[in-house]
Short mmCIF file of C-alpha atoms and ligand atoms in Angstrom, two decimals:
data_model
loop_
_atom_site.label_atom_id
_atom_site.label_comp_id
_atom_site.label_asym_id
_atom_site.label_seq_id
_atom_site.Cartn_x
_atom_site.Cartn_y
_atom_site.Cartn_z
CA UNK A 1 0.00 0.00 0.00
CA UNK A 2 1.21 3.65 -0.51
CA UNK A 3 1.13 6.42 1.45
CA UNK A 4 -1.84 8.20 2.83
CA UNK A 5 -3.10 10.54 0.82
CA UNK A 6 -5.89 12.36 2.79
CA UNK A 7 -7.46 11.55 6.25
CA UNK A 8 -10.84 12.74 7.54
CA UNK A 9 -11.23 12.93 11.51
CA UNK A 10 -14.00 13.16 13.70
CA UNK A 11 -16.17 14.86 11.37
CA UNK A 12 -19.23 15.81 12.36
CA UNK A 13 -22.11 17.55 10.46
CA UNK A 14 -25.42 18.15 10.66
CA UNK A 15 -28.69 19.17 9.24
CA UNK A 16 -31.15 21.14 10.58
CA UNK A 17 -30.51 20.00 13.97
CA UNK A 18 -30.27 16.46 12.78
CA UNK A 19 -26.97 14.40 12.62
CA UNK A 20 -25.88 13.40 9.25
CA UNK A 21 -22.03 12.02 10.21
CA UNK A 22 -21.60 11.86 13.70
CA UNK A 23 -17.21 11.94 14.37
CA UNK A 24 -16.56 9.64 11.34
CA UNK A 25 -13.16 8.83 10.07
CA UNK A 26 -11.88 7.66 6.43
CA UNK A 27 -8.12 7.54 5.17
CA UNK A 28 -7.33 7.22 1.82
CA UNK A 29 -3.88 5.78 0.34
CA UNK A 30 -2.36 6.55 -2.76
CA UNK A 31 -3.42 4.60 -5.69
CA UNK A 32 -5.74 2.12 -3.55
CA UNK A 33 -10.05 2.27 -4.77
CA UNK A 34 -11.59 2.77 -1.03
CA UNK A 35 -15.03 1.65 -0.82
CA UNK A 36 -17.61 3.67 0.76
CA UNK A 37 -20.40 1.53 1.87
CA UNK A 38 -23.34 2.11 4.23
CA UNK A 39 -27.48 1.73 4.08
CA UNK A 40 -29.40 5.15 2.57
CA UNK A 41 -28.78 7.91 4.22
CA UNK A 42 -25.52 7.06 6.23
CA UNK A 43 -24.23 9.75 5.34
CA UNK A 44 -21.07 8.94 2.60
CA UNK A 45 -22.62 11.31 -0.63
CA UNK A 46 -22.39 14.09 2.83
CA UNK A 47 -18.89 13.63 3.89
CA UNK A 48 -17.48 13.22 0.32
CA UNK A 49 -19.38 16.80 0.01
CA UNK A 50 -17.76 18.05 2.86
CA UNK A 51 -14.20 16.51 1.23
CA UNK A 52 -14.98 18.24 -1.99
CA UNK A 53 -16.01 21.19 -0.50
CA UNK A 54 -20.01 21.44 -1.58
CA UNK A 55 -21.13 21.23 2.59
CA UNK A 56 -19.27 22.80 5.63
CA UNK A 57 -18.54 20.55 8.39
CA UNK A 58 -19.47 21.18 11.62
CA UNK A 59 -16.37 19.97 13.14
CA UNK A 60 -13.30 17.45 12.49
CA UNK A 61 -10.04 17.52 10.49
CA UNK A 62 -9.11 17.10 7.18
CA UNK A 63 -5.45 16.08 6.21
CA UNK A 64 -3.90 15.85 2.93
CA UNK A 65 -0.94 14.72 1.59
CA UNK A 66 2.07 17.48 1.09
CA UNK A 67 4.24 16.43 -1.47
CA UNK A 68 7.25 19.04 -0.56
CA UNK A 69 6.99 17.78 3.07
CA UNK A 70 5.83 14.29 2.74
CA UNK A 71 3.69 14.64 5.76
CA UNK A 72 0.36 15.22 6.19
CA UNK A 73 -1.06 18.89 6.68
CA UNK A 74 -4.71 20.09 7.58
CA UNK A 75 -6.07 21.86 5.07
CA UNK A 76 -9.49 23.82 4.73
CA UNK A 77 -11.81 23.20 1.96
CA UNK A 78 -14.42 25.92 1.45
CA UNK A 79 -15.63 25.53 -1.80
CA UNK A 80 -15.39 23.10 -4.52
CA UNK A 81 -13.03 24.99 -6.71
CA UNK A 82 -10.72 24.91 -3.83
CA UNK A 83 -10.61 21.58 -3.61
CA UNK A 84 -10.12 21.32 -7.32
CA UNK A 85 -6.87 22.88 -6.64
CA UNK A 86 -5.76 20.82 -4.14
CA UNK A 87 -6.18 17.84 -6.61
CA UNK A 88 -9.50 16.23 -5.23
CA UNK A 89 -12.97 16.47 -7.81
CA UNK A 90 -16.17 14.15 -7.34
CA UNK A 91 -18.51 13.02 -9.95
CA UNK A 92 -21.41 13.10 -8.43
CA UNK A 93 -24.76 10.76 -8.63
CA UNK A 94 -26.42 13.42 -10.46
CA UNK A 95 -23.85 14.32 -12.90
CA UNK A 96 -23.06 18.01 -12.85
CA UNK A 97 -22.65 18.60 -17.14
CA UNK A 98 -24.55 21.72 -19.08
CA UNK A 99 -26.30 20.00 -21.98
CA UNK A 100 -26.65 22.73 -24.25
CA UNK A 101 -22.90 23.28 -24.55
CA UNK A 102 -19.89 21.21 -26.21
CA UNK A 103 -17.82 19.11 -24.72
CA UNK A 104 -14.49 20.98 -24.43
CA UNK A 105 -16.84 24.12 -22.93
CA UNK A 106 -17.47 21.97 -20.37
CA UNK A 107 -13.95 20.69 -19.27
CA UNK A 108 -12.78 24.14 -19.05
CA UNK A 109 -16.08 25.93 -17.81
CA UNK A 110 -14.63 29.03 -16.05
CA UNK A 111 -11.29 28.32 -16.84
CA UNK A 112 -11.12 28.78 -20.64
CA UNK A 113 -7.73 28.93 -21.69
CA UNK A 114 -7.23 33.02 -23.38
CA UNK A 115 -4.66 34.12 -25.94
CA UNK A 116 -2.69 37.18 -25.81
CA UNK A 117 -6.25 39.87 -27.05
CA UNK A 118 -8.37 37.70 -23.77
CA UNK A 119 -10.23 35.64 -26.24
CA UNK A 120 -11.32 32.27 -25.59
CA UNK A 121 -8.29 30.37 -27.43
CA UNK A 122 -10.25 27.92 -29.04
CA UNK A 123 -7.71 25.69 -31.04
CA UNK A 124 -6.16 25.02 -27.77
CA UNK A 125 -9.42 24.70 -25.88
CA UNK A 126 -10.40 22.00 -28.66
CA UNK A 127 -6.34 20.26 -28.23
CA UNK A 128 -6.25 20.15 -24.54
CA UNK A 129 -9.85 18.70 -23.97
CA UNK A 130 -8.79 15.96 -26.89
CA UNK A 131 -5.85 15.08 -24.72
CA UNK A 132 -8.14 14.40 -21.51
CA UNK A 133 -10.66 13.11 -23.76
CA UNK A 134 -7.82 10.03 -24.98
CA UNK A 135 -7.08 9.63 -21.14
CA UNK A 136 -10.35 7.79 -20.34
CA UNK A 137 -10.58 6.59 -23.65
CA UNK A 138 -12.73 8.35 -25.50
CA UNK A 139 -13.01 9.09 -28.91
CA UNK A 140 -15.56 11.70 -29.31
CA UNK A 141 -15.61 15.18 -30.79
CA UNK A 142 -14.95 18.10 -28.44
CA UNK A 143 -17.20 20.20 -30.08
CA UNK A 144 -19.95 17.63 -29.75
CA UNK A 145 -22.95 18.84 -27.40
CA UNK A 146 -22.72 17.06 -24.31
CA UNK A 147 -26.39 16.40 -24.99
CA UNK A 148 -26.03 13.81 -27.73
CA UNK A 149 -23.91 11.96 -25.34
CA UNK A 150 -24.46 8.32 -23.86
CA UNK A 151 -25.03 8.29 -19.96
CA UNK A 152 -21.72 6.38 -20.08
CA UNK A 153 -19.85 9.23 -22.21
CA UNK A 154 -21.33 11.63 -19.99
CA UNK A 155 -19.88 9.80 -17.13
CA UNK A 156 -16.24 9.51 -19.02
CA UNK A 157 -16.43 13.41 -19.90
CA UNK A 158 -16.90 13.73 -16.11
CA UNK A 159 -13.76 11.27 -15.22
CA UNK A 160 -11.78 13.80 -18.17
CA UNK A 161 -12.84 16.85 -16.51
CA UNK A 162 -11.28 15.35 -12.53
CA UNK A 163 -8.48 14.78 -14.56
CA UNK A 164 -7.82 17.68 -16.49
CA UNK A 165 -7.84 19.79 -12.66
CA UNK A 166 -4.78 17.08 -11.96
CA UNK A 167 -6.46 15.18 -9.67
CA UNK A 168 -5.36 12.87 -7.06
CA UNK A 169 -8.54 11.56 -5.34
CA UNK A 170 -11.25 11.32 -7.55
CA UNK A 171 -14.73 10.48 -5.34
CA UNK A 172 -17.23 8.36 -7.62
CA UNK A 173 -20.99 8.63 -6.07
CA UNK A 174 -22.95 5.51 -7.43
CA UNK A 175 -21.17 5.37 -10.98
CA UNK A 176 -22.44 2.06 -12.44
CA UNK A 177 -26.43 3.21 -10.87
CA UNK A 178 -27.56 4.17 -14.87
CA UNK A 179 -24.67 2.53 -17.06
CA UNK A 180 -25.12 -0.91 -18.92
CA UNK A 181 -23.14 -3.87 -18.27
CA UNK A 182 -21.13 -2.60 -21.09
CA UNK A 183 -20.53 0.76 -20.18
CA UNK A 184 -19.82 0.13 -16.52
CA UNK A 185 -17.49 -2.73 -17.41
CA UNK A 186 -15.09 0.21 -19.72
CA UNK A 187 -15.86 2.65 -16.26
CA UNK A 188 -14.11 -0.49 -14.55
CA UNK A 189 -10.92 -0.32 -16.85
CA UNK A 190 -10.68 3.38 -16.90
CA UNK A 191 -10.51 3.31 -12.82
CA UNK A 192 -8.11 0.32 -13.12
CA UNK A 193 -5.89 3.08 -15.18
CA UNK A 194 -6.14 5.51 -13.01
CA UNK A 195 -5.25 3.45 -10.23
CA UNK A 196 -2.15 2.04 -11.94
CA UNK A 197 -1.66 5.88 -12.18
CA UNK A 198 -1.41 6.48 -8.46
CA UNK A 199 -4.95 7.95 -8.41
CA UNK A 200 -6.60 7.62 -5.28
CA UNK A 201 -10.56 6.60 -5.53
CA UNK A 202 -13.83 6.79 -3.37
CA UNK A 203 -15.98 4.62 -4.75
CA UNK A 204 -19.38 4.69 -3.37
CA UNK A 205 -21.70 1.94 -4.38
CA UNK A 206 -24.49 -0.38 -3.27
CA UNK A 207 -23.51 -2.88 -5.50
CA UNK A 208 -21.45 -5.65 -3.42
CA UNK A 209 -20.23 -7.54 -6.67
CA UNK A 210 -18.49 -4.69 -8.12
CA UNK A 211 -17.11 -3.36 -4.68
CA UNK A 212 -15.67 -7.00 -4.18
CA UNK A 213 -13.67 -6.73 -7.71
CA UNK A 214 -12.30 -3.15 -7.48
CA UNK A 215 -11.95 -2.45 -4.11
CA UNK A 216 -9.06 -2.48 -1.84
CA UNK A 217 -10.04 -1.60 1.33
CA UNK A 218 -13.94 -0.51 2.86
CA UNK A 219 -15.14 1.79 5.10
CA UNK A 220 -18.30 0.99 6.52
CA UNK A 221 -21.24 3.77 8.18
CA UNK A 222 -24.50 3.30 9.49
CA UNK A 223 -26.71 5.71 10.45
CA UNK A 224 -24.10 8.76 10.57
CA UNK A 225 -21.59 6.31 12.47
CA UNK A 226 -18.34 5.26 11.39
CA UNK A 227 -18.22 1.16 11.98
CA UNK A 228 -15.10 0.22 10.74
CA UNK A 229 -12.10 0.06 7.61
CA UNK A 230 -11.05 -3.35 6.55
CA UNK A 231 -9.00 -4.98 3.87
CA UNK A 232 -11.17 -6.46 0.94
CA UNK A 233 -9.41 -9.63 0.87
CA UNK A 234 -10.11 -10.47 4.42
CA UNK A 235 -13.92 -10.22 4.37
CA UNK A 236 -17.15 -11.66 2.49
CA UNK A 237 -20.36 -10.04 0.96
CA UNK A 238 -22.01 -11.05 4.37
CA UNK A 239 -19.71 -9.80 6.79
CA UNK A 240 -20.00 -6.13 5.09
CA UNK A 241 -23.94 -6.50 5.56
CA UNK A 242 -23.79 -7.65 8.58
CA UNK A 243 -21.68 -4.65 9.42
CA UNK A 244 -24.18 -2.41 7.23
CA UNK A 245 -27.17 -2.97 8.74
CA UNK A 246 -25.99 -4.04 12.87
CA UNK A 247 -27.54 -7.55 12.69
CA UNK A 248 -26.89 -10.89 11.39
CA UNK A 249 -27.90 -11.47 7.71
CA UNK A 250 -30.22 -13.94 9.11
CA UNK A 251 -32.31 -12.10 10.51
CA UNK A 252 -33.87 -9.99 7.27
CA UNK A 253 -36.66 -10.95 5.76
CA UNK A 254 -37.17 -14.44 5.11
CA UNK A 255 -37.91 -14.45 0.85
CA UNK A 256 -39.47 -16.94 -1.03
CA UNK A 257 -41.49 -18.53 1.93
CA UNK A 258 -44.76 -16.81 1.69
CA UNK A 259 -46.89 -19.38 -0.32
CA UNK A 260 -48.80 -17.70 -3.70
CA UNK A 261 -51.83 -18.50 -5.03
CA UNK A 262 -51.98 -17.94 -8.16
CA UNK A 263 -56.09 -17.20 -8.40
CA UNK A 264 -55.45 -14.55 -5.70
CA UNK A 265 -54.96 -11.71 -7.95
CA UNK A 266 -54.44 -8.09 -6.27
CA UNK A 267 -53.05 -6.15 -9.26
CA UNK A 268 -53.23 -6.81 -12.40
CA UNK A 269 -52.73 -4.38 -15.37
CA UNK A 270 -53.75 -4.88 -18.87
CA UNK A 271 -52.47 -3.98 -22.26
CA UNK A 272 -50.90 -0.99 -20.76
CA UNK A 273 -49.22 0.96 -23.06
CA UNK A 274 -46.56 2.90 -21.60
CA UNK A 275 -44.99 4.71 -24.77
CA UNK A 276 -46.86 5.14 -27.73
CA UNK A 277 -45.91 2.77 -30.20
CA UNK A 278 -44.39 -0.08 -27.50
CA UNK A 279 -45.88 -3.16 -27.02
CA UNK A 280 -48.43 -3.05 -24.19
CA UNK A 281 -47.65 -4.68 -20.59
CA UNK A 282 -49.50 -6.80 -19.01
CA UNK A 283 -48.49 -8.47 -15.52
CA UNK A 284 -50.23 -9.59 -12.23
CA UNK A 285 -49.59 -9.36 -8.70
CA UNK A 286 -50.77 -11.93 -6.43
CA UNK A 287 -51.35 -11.54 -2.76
CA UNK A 288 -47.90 -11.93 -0.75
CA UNK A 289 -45.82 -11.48 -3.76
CA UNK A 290 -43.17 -8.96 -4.11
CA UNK A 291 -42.74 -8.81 -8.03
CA UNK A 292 -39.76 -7.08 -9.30
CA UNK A 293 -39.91 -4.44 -12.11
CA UNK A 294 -36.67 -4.35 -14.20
CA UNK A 295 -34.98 -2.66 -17.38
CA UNK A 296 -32.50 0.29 -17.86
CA UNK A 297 -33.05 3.64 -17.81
CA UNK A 298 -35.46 4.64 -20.45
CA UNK A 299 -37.10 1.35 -20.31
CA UNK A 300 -40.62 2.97 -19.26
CA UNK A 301 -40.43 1.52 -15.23
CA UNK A 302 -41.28 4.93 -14.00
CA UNK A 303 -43.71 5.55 -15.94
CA UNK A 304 -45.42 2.53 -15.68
CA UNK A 305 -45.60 3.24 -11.68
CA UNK A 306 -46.56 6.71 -12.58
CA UNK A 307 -49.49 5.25 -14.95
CA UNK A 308 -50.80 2.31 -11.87
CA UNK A 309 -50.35 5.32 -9.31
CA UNK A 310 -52.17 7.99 -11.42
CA UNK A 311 -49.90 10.57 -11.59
CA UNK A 312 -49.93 9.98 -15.61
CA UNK A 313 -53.32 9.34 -17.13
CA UNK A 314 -53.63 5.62 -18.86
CA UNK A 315 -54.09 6.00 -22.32
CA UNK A 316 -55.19 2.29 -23.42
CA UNK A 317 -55.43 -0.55 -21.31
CA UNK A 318 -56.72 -1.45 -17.80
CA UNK A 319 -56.04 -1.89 -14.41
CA UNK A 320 -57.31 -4.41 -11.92
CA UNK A 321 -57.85 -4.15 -8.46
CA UNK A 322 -58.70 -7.63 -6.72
CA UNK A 323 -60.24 -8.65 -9.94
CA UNK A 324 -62.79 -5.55 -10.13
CA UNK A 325 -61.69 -2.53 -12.94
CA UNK A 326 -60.50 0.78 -11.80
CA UNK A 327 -60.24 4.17 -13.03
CA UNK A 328 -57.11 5.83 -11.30
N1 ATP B 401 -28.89 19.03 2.03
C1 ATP B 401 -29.44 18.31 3.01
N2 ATP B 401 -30.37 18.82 3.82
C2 ATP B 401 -30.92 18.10 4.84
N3 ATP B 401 -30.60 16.84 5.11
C3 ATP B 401 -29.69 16.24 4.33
C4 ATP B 401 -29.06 16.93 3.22
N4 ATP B 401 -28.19 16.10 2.63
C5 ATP B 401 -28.27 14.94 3.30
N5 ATP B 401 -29.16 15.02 4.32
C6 ATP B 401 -29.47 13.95 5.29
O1 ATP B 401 -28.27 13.44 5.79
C7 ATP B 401 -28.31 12.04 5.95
C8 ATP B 401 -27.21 11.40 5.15
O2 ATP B 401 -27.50 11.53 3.77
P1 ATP B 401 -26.51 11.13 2.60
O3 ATP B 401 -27.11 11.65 1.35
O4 ATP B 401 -25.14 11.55 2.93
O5 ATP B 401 -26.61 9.54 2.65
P2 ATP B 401 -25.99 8.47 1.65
O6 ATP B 401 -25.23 7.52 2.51
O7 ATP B 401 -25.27 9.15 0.55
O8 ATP B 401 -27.30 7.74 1.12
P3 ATP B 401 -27.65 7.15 -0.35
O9 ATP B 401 -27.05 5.77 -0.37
O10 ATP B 401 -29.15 7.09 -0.33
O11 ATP B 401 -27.11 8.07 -1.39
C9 ATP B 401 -29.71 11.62 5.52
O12 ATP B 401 -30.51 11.51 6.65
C10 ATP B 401 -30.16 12.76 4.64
O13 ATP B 401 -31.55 12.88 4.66
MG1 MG B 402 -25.63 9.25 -1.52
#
């Protein structure tokens, strides 16, 4: 393992009177991928905030890594330009991209590169976003609207943009949550890079399979609380659980034990169309069943909920309601 890079101490912070980290620790080494793993609402997307410096904190330290001196110094992060500077950028879960503009606009948003008159110096605008561009990979046009982009370009424009402020700690909130197996499996090869690179990663997802692959060490919260840091290789799926949610995995909810029967219908929708032009869906619920909706984004899930709930009116089909027709 390397050195460490950047340490958060007894950090504190809280909301409106309510405690969203309560003293919580995480260290980060140099070139290691440091899960960040905890329930809803533990509180990680809030402390890599505070690290990135979109939230104050309330109290605690936060160390980083001094080249010159080769020791660790506090530093304070007020805003996230500032910590831009210091070498640490986030892509967050909701990515943070203008549409309407190009590409290289939005590497260099607010720091356009200016020739000698104070004009935007486009040719080298247009090179140097190429040359982050080829870092993660992609070949793309900078002068392409971000807005005819792929989630999973989006996502790599994002990585480009962390790289093109130099940095050293990149946080990644939930990257794989809207890419397909595809485009999260290049995401996986582009941090493998960067780690080989002696980039340092938070990588915050709820998905144990791909923590288990990438992951060197994981810190663990719950509830605000920091539980503990441990080395990949010396744990299992259901030890981090266990450690996510306080109690033995056991003890969830028993699946696949409730008994069905199939003639006791609760829900049942009918030649639903969701988009026009798709094929209609159809699918029952019985009593006791928890029936999983699935597809990527785009798929029409939401509005298929939105449809049953009655936010969006039904245009064909029907809906069922223990086996008598409703109008929602
Ligand atoms: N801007 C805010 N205003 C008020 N409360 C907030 C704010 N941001 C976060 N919180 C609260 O702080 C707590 C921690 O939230 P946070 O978003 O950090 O959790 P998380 O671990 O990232 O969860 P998730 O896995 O759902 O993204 C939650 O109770 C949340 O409601
Ligand atoms: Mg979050």
């Amino acid at each position: 393992m390397g050195r460490t890079i950047v340490e958060l101490d007894h950090i504190t912070k809280s909301f409106a009177g309510i405690k969203a980290l309560d003293n919580v620790h995480l260290d980060l080494q140099e070139g290691e991928l440091h899960a960040l793993m905890g329930e809803n609402g533990a509180g990680k997307s809030t402390l890599m905030k505070i690290l990135t410096g979109v939230y104050s904190k309330d109290s605690g330290t936060i160390k980083l890594l001094n080249e010159a001196s080769d020791s660790l110094e506090e530093v304070s992060i007020r805003t996230p330009l500032q910590a831009q500077q210091l070498g640490i950028s986030m892509v967050f879960q909701e990515f943070n991209l203008l549409d309407n503009m190009n590409i290289a606009e939005n590497i260099f948003l607010g720091r356009e590169p200016v020739d000698s008159k104070h004009c935007i110096d486009t040719r080298k605008m247009y090179a140097d976003a190429k040359k982050w561009l080829d870092k993660v990979h992609l070949d793309v046009d900078p002068k392409e609207k971000v807005s005819e982009l792929s989630v999973g370009f989006k996502q790599l424009v994002e990585i480009a943009k962390c790289l093109s402020f130099n940095a050293r700690i990149i946080v990644l909130d939930e990257p794989t949550a809207s890419l397909t197996d595809n485009e999260a499996e290049t995401l996986f090869s582009i941090i493998r890079e960067l780690k080989a690179n002696h980039i340092s990663i938070v990588y915050i997802s709820h998905r144990m399979e791909e923590v288990f692959e990438l992951s060197d060490r994981i810190t663990v919260f719950r509830d605000g609380k920091y539980i503990d840091t441990v080395d990949r290789e010396h744990f299992n799926e259901d030890q981090i659980i266990q450690m996510m949610i306080g109690r033995k995995l056991q003890e969830t909810i028993p699946r696949g034990e409730a008994v069905i029967d199939q003639n006791d219908v609760v829900l049942e929708v009918r030649n639903v169309q969701v988009y026009k032009r798709s094929k209609p869906v159809n699918l029952k619920l019985y009593r006791k069943e928890i029936l999983g909706i699935f597809g990527l984004v785009g798929a029409g899930r939401t509005e298929l909920s939105r449809v049953i709930f009655g936010i969006d009116p039904i245009g064909q089909g029907e809906i069922f309601i223990d086996g008598k027709e409703v109008k929602i």
